[in-house]
Tab-separated table of C-alpha atoms and ligand atoms in Angstrom:
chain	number	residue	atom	x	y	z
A	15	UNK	CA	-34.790	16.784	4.214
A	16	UNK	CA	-31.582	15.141	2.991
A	17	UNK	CA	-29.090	18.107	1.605
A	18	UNK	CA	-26.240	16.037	0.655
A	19	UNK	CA	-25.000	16.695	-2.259
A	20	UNK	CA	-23.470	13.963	-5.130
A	21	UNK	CA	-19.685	13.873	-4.837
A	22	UNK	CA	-18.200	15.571	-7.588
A	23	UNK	CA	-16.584	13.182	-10.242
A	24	UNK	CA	-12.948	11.968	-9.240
A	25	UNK	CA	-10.375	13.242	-11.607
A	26	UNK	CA	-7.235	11.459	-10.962
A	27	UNK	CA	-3.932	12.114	-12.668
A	28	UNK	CA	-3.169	10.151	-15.280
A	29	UNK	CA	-1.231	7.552	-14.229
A	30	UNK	CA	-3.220	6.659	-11.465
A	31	UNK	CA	-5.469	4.379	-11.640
A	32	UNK	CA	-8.742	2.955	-9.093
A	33	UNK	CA	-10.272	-0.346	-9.258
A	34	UNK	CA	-13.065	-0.316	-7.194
A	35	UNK	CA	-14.470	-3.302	-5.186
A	36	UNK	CA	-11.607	-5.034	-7.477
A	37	UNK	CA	-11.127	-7.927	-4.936
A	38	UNK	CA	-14.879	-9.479	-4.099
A	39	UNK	CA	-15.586	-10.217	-0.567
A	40	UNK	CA	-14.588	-13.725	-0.351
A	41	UNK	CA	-11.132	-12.993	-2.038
A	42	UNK	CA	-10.870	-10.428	0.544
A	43	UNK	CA	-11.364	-13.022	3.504
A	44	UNK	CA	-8.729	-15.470	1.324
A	45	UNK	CA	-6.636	-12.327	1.651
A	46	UNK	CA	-6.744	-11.634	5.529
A	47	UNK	CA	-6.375	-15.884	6.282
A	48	UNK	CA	-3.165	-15.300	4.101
A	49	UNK	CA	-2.053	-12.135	5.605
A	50	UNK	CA	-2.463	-13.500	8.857
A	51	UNK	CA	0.342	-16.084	8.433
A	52	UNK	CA	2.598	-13.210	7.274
A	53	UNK	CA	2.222	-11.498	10.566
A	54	UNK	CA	2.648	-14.251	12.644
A	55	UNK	CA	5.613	-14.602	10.893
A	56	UNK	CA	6.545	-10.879	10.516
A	57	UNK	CA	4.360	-8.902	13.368
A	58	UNK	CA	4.603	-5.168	11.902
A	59	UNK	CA	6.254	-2.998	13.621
A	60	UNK	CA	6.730	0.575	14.268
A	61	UNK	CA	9.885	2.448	12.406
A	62	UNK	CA	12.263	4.847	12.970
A	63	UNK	CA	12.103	7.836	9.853
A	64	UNK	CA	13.926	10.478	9.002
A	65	UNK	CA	13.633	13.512	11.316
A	66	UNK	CA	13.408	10.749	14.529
A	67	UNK	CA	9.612	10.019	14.886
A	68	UNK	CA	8.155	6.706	14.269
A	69	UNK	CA	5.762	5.721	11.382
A	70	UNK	CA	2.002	6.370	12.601
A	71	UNK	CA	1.222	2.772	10.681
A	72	UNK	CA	3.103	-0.111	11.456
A	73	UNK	CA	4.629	-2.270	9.075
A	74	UNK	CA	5.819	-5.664	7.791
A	75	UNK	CA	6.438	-7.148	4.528
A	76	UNK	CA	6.996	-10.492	2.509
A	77	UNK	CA	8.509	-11.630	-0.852
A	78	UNK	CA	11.882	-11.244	-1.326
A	79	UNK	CA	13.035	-7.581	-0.072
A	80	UNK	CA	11.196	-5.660	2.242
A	81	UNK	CA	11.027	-1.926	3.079
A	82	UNK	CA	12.819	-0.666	5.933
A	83	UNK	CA	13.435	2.299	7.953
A	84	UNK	CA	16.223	3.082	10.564
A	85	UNK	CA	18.304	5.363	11.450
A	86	UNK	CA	20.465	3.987	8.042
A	87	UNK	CA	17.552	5.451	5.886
A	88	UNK	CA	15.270	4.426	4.135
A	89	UNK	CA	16.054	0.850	1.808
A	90	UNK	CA	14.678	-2.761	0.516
A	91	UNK	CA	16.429	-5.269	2.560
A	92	UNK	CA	16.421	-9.363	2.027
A	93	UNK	CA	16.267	-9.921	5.760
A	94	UNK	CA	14.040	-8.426	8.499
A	95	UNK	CA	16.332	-6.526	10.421
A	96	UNK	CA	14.640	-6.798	13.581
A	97	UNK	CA	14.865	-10.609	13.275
A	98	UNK	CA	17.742	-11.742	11.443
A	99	UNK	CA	15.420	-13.871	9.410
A	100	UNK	CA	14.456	-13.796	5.948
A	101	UNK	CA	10.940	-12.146	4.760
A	102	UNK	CA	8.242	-14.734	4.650
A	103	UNK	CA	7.435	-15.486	1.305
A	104	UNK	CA	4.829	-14.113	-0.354
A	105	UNK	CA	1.395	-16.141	-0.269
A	106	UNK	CA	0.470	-17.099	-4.133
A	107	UNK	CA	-3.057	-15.516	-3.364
A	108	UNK	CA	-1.029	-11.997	-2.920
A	109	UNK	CA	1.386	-12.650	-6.794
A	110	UNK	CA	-2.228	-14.079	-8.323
A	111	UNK	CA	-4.354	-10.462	-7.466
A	112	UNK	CA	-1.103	-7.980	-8.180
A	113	UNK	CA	-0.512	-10.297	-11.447
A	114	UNK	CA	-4.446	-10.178	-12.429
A	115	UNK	CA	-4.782	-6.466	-11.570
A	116	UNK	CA	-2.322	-5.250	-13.609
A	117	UNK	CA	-3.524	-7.639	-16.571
A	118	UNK	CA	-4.884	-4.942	-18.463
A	119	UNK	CA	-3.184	-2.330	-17.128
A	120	UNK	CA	0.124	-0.140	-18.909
A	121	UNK	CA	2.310	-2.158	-16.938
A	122	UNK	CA	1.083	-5.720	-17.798
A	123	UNK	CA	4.155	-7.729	-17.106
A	124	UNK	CA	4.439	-6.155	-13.689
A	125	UNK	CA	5.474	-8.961	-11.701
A	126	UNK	CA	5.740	-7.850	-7.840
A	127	UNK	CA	9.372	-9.324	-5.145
A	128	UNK	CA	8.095	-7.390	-2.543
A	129	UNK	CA	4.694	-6.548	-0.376
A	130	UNK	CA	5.100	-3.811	2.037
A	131	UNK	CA	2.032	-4.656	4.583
A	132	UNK	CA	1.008	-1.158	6.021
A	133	UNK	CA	-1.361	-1.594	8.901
A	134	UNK	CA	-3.701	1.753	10.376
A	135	UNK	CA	-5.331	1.385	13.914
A	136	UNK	CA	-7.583	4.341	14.346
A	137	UNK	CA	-5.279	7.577	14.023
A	138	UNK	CA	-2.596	6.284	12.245
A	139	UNK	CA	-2.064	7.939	8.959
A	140	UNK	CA	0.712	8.548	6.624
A	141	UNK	CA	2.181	11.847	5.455
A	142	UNK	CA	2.971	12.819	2.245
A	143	UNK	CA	5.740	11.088	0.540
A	144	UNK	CA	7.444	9.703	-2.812
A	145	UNK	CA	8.183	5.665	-3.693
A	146	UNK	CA	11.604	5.940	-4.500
A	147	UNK	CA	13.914	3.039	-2.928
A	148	UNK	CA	13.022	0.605	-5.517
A	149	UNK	CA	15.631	0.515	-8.399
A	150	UNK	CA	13.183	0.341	-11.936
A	151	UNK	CA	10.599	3.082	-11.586
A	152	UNK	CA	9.381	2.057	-15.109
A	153	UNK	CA	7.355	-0.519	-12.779
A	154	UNK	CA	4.144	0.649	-10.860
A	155	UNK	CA	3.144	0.319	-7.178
A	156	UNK	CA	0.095	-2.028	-6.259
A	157	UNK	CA	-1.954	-1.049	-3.671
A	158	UNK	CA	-4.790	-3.105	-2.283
A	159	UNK	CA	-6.846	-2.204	0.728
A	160	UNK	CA	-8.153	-4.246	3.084
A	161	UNK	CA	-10.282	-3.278	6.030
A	162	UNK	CA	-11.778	0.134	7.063
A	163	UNK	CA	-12.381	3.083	4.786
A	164	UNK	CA	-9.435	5.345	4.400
A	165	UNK	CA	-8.678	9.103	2.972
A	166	UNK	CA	-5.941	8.808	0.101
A	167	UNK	CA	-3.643	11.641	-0.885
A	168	UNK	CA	-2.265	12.085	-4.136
A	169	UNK	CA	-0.544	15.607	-4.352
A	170	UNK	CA	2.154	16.441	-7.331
A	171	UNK	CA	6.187	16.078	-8.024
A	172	UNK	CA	6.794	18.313	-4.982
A	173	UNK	CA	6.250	18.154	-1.714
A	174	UNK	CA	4.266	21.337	-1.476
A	175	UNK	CA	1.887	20.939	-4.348
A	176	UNK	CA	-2.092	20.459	-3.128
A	177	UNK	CA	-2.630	16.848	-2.701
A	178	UNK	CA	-6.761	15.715	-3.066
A	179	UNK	CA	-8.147	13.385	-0.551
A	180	UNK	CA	-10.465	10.257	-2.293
A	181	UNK	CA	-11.952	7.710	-0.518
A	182	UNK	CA	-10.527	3.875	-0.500
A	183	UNK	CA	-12.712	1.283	0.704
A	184	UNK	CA	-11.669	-2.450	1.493
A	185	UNK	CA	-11.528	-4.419	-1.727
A	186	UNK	CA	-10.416	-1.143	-3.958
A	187	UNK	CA	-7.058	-1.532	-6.251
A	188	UNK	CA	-4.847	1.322	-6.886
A	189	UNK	CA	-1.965	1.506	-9.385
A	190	UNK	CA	0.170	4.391	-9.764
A	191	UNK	CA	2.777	3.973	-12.431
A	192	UNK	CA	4.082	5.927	-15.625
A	193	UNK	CA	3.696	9.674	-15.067
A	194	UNK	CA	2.338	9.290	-12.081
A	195	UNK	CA	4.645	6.914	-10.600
A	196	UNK	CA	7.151	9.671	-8.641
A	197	UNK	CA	3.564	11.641	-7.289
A	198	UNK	CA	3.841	12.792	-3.739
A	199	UNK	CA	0.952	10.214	-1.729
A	200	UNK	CA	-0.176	9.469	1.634
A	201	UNK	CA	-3.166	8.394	3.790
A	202	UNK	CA	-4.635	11.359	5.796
A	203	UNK	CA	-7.294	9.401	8.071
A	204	UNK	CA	-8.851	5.723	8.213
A	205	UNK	CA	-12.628	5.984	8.964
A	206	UNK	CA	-13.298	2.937	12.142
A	207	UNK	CA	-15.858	0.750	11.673
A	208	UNK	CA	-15.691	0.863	8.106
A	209	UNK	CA	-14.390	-2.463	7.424
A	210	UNK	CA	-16.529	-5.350	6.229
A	211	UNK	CA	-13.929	-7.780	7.109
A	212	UNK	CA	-14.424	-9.497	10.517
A	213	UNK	CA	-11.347	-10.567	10.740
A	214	UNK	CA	-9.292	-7.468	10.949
A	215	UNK	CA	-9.145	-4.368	13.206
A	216	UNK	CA	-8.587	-1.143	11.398
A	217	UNK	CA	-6.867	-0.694	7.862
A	218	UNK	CA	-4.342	-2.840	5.514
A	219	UNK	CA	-3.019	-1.775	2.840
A	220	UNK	CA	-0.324	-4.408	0.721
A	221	UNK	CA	1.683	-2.580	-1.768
A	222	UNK	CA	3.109	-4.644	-3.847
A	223	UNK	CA	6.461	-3.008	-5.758
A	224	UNK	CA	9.434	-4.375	-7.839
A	225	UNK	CA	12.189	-3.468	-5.466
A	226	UNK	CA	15.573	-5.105	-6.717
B	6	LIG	O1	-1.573	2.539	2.731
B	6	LIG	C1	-1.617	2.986	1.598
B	6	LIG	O2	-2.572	2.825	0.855
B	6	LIG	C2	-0.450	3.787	1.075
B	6	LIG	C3	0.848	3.178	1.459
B	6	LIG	C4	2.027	3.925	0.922
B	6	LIG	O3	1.920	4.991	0.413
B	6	LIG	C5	3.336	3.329	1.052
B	6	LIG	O4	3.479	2.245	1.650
B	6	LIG	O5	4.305	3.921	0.525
């Protein structure tokens, strides 16, 4: 006898907002054979944060800034530090989906400089934490998955407020803007073997921000 039970509805805070299966299979694939010039050209890497661990996901970026973490703190900058060299540019595949997602969205002229590239093995998570290096937070984050299953959190404006866990699944579009653009988030675990993408292991997220 099968006792599962229907999920109960998602109620996200407003602000929030979840495109399922947004990106269609094949776009997906375009995705990954794009992403996979960006690490070549920017393998991700592993980060100092504040308190002296290192990020759980490893990290990369393209466009014009990228997101960086040392023992400096936390801030956009034009070049990757651990290279010298500038960010690889971001593919036109990446602008066209943040452009087309946000098309009829509150934040329609969003137009993205920077892609932080998150990437979970198995384990890796992210802990609770606000967006707030980026200098106009009148423009929303862009997050599209790509890869295995993972649990998002979205909590409230402080740290300590209950976050809810939701599912994201490879394809899915998030954008978190207006009130909801300062909300405490984070990824709590990826599910392996999740992904219908052959050509990655584990989870990608690209979050696509205006930075400068
Ligand atoms: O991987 C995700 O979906 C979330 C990433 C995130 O919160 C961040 O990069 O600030």
């Amino acid at each position: 006898m099968d006792l599962a039970l229907p999920a109960p509805p998602l109620t996200l805070p407003a602000g929030l907002i979840l495109h399922r299966s947004a990106v269609e299979l094949a776009r997906q694939e375009h995705l990954v054979r794009a992403l996979a010039e960006v690490l070549t050209a920017a393998p991700p890497m592993h980060t100092r944060v504040k308190g002296g661990g290192m990020t759980s996901a490893a990290m990369t970026n393209c466009g014009q800034a990228g997101w960086w973490s040392d023992a400096k703190g936390y801030r956009y900058e034009r070049t990757n530090p651990s290279t010298g060299k500038s960010w690889p540019a971001m593919p036109a595949e990446f602008l066209r989906i943040a452009e087309e997602v946000v098309a009829d969205s509150p934040w329609p002229d969003f137009t993205p400089d920077a892609c932080l590239v998150n990437h979970y093995a198995a384990g890796a998570k992210m802990g609770l934490h606000q967006d707030k290096d980026e200098a106009d937070f009148s423009q929303p984050i862009v997050t599209v998955s790509l890869g295995d299953s993972a649990d998002w959190l979205i909590g409230g404006a402080k740290r300590t407020d209950k976050a809810v866990a939701f599912r994201v699944n490879s394809g899915d579009v998030l954008l978190m803007g207006g009130s909801a653009r300062m909300l405490f988030h984070g990824v709590r675990k990826i599910h392996p073997g999740t992904s219908p993408l052959a050509g990655i292991a584990g989870r990608y997220s690209l979050t696509f921000r205006r930075a400068l």
